[in-house]
Short mmCIF file of C-alpha atoms in Angstrom, two decimals:
data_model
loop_
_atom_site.label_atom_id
_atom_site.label_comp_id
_atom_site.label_asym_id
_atom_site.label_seq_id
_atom_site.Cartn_x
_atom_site.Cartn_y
_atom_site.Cartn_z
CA UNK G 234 53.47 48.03 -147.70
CA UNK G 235 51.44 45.38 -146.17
CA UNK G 236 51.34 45.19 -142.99
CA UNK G 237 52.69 42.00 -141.06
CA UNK G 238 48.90 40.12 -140.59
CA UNK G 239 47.56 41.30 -143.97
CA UNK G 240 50.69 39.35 -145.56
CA UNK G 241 50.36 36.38 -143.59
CA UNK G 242 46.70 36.04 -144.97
CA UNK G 243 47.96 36.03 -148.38
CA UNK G 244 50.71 33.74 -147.97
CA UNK G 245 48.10 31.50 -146.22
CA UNK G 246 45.51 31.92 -149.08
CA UNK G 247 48.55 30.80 -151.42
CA UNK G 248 49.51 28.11 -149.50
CA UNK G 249 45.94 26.62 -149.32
CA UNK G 250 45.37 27.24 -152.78
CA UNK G 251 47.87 25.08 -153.64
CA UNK G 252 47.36 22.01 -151.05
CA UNK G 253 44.09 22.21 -152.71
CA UNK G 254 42.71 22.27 -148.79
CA UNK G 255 38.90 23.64 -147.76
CA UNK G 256 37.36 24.74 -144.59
CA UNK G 257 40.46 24.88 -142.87
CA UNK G 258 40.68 27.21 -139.50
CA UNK G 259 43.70 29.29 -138.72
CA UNK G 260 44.45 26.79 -136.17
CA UNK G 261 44.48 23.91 -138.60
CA UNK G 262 48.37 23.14 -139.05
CA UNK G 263 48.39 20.22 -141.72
CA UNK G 264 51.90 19.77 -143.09
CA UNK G 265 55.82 20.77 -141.83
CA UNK G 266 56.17 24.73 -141.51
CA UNK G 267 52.17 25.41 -141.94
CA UNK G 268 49.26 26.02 -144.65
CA UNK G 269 51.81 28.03 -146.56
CA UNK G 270 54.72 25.53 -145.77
CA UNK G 271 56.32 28.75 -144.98
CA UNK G 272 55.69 28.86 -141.24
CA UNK G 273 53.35 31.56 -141.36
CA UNK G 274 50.72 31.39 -138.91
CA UNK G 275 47.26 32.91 -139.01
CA UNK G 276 46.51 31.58 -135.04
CA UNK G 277 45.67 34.30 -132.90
CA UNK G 278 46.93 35.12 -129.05
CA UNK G 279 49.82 32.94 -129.26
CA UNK G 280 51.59 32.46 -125.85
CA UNK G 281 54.46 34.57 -125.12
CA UNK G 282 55.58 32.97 -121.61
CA UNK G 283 56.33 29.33 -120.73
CA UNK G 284 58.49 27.16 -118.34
CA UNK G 285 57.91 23.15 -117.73
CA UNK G 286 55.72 24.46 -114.55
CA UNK G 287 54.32 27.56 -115.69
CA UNK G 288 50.91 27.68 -118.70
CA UNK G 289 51.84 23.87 -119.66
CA UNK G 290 48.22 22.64 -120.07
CA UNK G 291 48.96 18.70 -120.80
CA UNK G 292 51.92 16.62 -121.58
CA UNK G 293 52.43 13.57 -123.37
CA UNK G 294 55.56 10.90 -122.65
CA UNK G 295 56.68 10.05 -126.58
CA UNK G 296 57.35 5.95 -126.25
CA UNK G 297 59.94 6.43 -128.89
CA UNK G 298 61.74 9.53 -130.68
CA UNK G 299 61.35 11.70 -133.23
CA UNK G 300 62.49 14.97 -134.79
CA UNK G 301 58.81 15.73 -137.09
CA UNK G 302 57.00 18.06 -135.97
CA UNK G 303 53.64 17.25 -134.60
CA UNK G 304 50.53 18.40 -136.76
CA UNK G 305 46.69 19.68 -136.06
CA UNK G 306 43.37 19.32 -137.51
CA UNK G 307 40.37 19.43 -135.85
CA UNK G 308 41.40 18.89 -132.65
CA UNK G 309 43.45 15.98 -133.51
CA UNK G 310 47.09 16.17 -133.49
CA UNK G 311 49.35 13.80 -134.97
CA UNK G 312 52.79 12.99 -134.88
CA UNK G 313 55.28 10.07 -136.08
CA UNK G 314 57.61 8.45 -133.44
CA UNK G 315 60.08 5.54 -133.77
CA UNK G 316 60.06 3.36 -130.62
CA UNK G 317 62.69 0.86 -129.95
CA UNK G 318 61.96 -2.45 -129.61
CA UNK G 319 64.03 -3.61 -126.65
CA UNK G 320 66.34 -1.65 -124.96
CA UNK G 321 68.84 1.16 -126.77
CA UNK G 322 72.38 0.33 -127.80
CA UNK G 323 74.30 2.67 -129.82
CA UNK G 324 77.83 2.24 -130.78
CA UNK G 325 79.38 5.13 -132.42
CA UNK G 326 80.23 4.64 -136.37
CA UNK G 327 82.14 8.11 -136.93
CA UNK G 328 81.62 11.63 -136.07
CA UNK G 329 79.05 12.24 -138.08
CA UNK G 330 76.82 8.89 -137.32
CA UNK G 331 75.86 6.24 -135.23
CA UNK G 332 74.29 2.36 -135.23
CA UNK G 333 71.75 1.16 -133.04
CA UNK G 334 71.47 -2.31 -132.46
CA UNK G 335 68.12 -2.50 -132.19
CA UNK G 336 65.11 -2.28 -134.43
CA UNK G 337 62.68 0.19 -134.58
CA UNK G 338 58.62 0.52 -134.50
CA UNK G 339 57.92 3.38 -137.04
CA UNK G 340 54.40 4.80 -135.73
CA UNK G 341 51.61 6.95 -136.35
CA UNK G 342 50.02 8.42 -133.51
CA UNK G 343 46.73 10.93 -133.10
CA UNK G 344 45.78 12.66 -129.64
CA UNK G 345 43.00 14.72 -128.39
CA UNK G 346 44.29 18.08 -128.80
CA UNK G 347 42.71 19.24 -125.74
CA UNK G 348 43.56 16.48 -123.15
CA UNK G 349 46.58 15.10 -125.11
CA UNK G 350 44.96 11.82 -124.88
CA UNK G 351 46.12 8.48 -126.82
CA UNK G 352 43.42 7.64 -129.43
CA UNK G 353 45.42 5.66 -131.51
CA UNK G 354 48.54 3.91 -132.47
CA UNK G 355 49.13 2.10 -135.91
CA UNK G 356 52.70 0.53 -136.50
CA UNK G 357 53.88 2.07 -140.22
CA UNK G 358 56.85 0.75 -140.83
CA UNK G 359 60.24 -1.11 -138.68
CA UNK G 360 63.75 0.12 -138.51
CA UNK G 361 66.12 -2.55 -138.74
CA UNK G 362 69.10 -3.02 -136.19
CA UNK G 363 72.53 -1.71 -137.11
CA UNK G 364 70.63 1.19 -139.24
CA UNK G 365 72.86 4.26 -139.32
CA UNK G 366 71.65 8.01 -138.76
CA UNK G 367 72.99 11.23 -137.70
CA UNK G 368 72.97 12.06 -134.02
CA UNK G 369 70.93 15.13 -134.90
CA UNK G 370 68.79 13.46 -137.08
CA UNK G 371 65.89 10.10 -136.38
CA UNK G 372 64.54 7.35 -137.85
CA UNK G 373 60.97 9.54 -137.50
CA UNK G 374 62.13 13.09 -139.03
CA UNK G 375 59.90 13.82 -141.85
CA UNK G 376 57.05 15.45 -140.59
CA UNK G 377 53.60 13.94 -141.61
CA UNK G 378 50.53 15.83 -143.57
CA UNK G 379 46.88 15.65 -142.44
CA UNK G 380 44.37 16.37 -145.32
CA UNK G 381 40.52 16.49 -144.71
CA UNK G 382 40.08 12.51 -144.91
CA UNK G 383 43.89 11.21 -144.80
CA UNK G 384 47.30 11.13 -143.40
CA UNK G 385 49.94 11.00 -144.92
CA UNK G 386 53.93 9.68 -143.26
CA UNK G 387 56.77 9.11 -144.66
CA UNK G 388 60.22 7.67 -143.57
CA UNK G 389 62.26 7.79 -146.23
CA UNK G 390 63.41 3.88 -147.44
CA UNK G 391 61.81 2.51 -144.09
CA UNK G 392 57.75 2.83 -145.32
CA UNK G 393 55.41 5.90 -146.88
CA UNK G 394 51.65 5.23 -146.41
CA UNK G 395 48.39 6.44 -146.26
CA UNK G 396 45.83 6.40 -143.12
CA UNK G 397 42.37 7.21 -142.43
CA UNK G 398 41.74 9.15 -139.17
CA UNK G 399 40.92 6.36 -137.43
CA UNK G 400 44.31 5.13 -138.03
CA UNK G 401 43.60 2.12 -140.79
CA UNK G 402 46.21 1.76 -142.91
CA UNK G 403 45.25 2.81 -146.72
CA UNK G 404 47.98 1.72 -148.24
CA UNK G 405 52.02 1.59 -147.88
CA UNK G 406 54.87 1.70 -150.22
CA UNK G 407 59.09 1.38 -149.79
CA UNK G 408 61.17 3.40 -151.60
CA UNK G 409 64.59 1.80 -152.50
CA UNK G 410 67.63 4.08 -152.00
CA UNK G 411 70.69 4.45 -149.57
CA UNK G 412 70.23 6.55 -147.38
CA UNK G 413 73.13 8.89 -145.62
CA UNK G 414 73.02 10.07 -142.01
CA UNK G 415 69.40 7.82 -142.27
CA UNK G 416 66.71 9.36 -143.66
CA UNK G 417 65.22 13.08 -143.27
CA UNK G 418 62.62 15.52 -145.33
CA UNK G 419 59.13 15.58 -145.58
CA UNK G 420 56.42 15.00 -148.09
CA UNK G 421 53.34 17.55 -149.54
CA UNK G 422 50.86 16.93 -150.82
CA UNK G 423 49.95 18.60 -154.51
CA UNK G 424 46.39 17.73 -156.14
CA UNK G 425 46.07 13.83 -156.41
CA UNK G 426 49.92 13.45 -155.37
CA UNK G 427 52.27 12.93 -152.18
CA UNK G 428 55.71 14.00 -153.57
CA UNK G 429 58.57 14.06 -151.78
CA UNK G 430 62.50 14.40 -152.07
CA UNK G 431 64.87 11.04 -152.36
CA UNK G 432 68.39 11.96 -152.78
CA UNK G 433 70.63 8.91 -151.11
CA UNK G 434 74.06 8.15 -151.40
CA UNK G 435 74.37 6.20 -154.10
CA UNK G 436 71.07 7.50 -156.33
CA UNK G 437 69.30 10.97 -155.81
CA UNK G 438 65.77 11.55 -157.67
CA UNK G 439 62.42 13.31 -156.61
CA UNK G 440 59.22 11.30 -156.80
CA UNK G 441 55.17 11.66 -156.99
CA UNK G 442 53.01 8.77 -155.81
CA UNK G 443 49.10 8.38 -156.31
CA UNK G 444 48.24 9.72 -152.83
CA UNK G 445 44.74 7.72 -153.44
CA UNK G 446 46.66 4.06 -153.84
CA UNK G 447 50.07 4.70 -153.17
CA UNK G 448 51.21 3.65 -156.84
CA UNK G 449 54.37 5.71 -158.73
CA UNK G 450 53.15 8.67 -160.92
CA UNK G 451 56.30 10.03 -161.71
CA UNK G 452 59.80 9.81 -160.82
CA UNK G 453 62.47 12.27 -162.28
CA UNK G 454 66.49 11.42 -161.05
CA UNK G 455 68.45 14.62 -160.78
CA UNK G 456 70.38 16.07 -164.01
CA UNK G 457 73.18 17.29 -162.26
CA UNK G 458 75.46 14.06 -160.84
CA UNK G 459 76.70 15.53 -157.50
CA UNK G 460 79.46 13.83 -155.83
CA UNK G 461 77.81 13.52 -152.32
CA UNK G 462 74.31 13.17 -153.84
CA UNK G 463 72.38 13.13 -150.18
CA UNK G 464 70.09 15.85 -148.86
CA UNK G 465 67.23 15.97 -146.73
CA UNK G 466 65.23 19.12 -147.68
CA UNK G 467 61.49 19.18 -148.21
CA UNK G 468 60.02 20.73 -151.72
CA UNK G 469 57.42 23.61 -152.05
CA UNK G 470 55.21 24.12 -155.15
CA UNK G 471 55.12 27.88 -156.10
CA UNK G 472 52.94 29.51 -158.34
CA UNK G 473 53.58 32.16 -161.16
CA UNK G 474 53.52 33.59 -164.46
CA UNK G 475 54.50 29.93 -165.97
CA UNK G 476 52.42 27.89 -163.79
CA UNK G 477 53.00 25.94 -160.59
CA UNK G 478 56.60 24.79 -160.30
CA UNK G 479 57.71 22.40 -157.47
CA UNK G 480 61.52 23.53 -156.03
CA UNK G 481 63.25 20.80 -154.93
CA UNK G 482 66.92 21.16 -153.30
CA UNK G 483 69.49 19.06 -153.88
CA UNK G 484 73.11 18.03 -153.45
CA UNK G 485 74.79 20.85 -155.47
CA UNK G 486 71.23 22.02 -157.53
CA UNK G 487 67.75 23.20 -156.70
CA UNK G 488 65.41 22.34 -159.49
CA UNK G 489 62.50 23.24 -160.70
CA UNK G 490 60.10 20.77 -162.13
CA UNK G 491 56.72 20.56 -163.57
CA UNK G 492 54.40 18.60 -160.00
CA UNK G 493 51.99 17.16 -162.50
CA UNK G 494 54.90 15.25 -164.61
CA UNK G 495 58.04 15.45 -163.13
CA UNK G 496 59.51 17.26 -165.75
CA UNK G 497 62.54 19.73 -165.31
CA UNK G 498 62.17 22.80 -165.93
CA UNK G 499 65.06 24.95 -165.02
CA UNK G 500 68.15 24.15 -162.52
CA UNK G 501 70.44 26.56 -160.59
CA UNK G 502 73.92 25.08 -159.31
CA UNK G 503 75.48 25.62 -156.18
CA UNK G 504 78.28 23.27 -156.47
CA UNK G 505 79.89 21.26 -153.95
CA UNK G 506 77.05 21.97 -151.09
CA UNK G 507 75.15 19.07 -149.92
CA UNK G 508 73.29 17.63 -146.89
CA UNK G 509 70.81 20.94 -148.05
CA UNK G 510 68.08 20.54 -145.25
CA UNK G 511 66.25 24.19 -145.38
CA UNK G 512 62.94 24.07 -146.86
CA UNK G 513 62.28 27.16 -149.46
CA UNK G 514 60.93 30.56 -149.42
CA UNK G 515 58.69 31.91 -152.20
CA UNK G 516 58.40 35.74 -151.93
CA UNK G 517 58.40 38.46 -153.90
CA UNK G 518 59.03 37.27 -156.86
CA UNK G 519 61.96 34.90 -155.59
CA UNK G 520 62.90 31.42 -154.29
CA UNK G 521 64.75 31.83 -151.11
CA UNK G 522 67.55 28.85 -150.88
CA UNK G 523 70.22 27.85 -148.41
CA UNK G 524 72.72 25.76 -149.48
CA UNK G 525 74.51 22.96 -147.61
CA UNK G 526 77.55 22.03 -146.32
CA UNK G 527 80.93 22.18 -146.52
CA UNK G 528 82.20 25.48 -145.40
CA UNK G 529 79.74 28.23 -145.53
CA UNK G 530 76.18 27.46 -146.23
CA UNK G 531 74.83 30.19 -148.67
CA UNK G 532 71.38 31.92 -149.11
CA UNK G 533 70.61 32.18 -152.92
CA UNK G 534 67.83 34.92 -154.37
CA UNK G 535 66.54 32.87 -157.44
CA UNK G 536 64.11 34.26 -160.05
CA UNK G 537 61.85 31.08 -161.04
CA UNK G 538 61.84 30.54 -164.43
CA UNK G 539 63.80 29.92 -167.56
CA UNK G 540 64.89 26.67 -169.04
CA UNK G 541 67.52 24.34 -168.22
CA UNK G 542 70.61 26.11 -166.60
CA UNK G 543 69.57 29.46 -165.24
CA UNK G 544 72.99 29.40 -162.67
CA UNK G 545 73.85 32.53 -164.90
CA UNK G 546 70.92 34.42 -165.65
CA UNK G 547 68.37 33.85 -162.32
CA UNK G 548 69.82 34.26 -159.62
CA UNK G 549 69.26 37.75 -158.08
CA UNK G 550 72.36 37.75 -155.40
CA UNK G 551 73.30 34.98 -152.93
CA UNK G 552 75.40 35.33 -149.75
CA UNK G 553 76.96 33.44 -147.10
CA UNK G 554 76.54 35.52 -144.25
CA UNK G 555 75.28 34.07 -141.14
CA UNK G 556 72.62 31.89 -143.47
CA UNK G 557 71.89 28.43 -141.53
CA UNK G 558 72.50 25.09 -142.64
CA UNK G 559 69.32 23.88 -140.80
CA UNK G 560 66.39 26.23 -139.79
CA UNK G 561 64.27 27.42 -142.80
CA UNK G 562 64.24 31.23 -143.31
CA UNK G 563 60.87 33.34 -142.53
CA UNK G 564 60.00 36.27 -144.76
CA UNK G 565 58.16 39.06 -143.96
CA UNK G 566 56.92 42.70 -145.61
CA UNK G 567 60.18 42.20 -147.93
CA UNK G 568 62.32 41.36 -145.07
CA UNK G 569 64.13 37.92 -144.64
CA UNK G 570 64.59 36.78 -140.90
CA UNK G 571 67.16 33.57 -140.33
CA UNK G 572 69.21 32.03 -137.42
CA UNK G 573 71.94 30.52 -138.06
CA UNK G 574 72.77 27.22 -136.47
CA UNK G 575 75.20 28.84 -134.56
CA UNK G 576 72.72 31.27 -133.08
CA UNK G 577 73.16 34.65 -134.89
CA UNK G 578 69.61 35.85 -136.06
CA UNK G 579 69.44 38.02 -139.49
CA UNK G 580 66.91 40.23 -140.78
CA UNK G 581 68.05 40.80 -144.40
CA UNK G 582 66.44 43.08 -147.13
CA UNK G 583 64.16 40.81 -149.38
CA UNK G 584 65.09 42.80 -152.45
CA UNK G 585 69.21 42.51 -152.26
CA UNK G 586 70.08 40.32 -149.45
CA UNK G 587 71.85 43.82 -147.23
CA UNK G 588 71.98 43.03 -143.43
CA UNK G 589 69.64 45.67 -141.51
CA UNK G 590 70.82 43.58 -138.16
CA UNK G 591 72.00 41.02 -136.82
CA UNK G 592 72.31 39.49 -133.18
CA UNK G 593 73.61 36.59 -131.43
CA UNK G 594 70.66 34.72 -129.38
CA UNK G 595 73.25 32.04 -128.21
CA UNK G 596 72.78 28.31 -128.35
CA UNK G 597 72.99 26.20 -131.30
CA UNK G 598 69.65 25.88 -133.80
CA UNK G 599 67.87 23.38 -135.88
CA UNK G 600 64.05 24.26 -136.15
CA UNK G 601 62.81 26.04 -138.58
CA UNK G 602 61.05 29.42 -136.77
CA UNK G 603 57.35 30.93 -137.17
CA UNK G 604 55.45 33.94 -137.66
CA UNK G 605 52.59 34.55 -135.40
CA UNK G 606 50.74 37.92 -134.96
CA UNK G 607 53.91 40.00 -135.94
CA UNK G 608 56.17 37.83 -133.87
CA UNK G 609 58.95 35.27 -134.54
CA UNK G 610 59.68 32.22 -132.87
CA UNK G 611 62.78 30.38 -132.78
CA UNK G 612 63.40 27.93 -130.78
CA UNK G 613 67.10 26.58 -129.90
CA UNK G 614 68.49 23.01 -129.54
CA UNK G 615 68.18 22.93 -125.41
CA UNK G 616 64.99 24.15 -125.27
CA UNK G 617 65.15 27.83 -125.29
CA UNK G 618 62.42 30.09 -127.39
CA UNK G 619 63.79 34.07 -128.30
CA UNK G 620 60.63 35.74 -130.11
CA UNK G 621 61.20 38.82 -131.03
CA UNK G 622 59.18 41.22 -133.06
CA UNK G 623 59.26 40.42 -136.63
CA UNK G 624 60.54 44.32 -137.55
CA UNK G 625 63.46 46.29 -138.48
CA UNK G 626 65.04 46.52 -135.51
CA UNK G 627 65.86 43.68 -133.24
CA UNK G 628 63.71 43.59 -130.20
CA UNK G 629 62.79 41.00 -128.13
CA UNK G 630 59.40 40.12 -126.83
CA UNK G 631 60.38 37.32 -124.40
CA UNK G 632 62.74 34.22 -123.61
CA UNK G 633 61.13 30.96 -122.56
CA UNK G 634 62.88 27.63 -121.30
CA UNK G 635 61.66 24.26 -120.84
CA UNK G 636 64.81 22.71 -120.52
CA UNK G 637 65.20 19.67 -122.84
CA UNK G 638 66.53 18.81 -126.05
CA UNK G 639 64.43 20.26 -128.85
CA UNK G 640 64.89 20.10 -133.05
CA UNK G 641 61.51 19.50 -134.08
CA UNK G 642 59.42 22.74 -134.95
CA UNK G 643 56.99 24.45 -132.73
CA UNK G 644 53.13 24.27 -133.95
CA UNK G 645 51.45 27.41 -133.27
CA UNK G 646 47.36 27.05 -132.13
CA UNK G 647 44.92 29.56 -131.07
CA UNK G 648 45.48 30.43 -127.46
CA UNK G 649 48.41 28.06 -127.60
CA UNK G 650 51.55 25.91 -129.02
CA UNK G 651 53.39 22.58 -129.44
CA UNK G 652 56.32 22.03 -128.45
CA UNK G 653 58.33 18.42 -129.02
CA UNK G 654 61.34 17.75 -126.83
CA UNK G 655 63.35 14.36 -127.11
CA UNK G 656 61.06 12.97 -124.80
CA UNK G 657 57.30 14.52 -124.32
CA UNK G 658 55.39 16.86 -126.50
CA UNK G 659 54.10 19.78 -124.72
CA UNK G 660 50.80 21.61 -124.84
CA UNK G 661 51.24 25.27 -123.93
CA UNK G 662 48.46 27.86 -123.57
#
């Protein structure tokens, strides 16, 4: 068996392979969940022990909101935010949603890394007033990519573009669909594309532009017609014996298509789950799902592969034990660690889904966790970080609080982390 550091540098070399990324250090943290999009992390002497007084090293006050996660290169971090213009009004719409009655900035933003200084600011995009979202969600959720010359945002029907470093707008595109509970998922990157998930209310498709000028290469609408068609999930390309396949959730399917065309390859139904937010898993041999609401969310073992419906014939074994409808699941040495939204962490058996434990960490849960150094991180709603050791037995390492709301994902760094809150991101070392 590998051991838990030898298997995060292959998942790593995988991951980079694909991105088609070079001379990248293991601090480098270009796109949502990591170089493998799988939140493994090769950074070394992460810290174990925080408070909003204790090993914070800089802080910077966020002029607007977001729930992306903040990403590194170079010693440049950059983040999205959506600052309103004037002061807040929200009037509630139902349980599930809100209006503002304001606009919106959509922004870029890059800081020094090491002083969490301002360098720049470029306006993307603009929110209108009366635009609807989920109270857990934003209008800046999709977490941006960094590549060696570019970066890449993206907020759903509200503006997708291209920068340079120095924050000069490359180009910029709008993508027409209706959004549900606003807009959420984030884009990668895959040779000479930015592709990225659409699935709206009233039309669900995935989509590939030119990342170079921002023009359509493909777009490919989803074969099976869902009844609540939205989701916010982010795709992964995978590679194997058939080549590189991009899985893409859905509203009641995950699909499998050809990245360089758009063209399906296989589909596996889940039917009547939707809002799927998790991004997949790629591990031994299988695509690691969880489905959506309503009831219980389900994690799904899928062989990739096949054509057309493989409901029948791919999937290894699926349950709907304590499997999250938010946070991603982590995989490691043939072990698959979750939390639920609810708070009960799970480390399952790769190979059949069996429990080996479980335990309730308390609190409710939205980010997706990390793997640093044989450790996990997850990180709750109000701010408070359980990392245990990534092993099979529970044990924790430590508890950490900083006391304010959190969804976005930590970024791990070398001798340190990131940490968004509603208001500030936080450098820890």
């Amino acid at each position: 068996m590998l051991s838990v550091y030898m298997r995060s540098i292959q998942f790593a070399f995988v991951g980079l392979f694909l991105l088609g990324a070079t001379n990248l250090s293991a601090e480098d943290w270009q796109q949502f969940r990591g170089p493998t999009g799988q939140g493994i992390s090769e950074c070394q002497n992460v810290p174990t022990k925080w408070s909003p007084s204790e090993n914070v090293v800089w802080t910077f006050n966020d002029p607007g909101k977001g729930w992306s996660s903040p990403v590194i290169q170079n010693d440049r971090v950059y983040m999205t935010t959506a600052v309103p213009l004037g002061e807040e009004k929200v009037s509630s719409e139902s349980k599930d949603s809100r209006k503002v009655e304001i606009p919106y900035s959509l922004k870029a933003i890059c800081l020094n890394a090491k002083t969490g200084d301002l360098l720049w600011s470029t306006q993307v995009g603009e929110v209108p007033a009366e635009a609807s979202s989920h109270p857990k969600n934003s209008h800046a959720s999709g977490t941006p990519i960094v590549t060696e010359d570019r970066l890449y945002v993206h907020f759903g029907i509200y503006g997708t573009a291209a920068l340079d470093l120095d924050g000069n707008l490359i180009w910029q595109r709008a993508i027409k669909f209706k959004p549900v509970h606003g807009c959420g998922g984030s884009p990668i990157v895959y040779k000479d594309v930015l592709i990225f998930n659409c699935d709206g209310g009233d039309h669900a498709f995935v989509m590939a532009l030119d990342k170079a000028t921002g023009e359509d290469r493909w777009k490919t609408d989803r074969s099976v017609d869902a009844k609540l068609k939205f989701s916010f999930s982010t795709p992964l390309v995978i590679n194997t014996d058939q080549g590189d396949t991009l899985v893409s959730p859905a509203s009641d399917a995950v699909y499998g298509y050809d990245p360089n065309t758009g063209k399906e390859k296989w589909h596996v139904r889940y039917p009547k789950k939707w809002s799927i937010v998790p991004r997949p898993v790629y591990a031994g041999g299988l695509v690691l799902i969880c489905t959506g609401y309503v009831g219980k969310a389900e994690l799904l073992a899928i062989r990739p592969g096949g054509s057309g419906d493989v409901t029948d014939t791919h999937v290894a074994w699926r349950d709907e034990k304590f499997v999250p409808f938010n946070p991603s699941p982590l995989v490691v040495n043939n072990m698959i660690f979750t939390v639920s939204d609810d708070g009960i962490a799970c480390c399952r058996q790769l190979s059949d889904g069996e429990i080996i434990w479980k335990k309730r960490l308390g609190g409710n849960y939205s980010a997706s966790p990390f793997l640093s150094e044989g450790k996990i991180y997850f990180l709750s709603e109000d701010g408070v970080c359980t990392i245990i050791q990534a092993a099979d037995e529970f044990e924790e390492v430590a508890t950490n609080e900083i006391e304010e709301r959190t969804l976005a994902s930590i970024v791990p760094l070398n001798d340190g982390l990131l940490l968004r809150t509603a208001s500030t991101l936080y450098r820890i070392d």
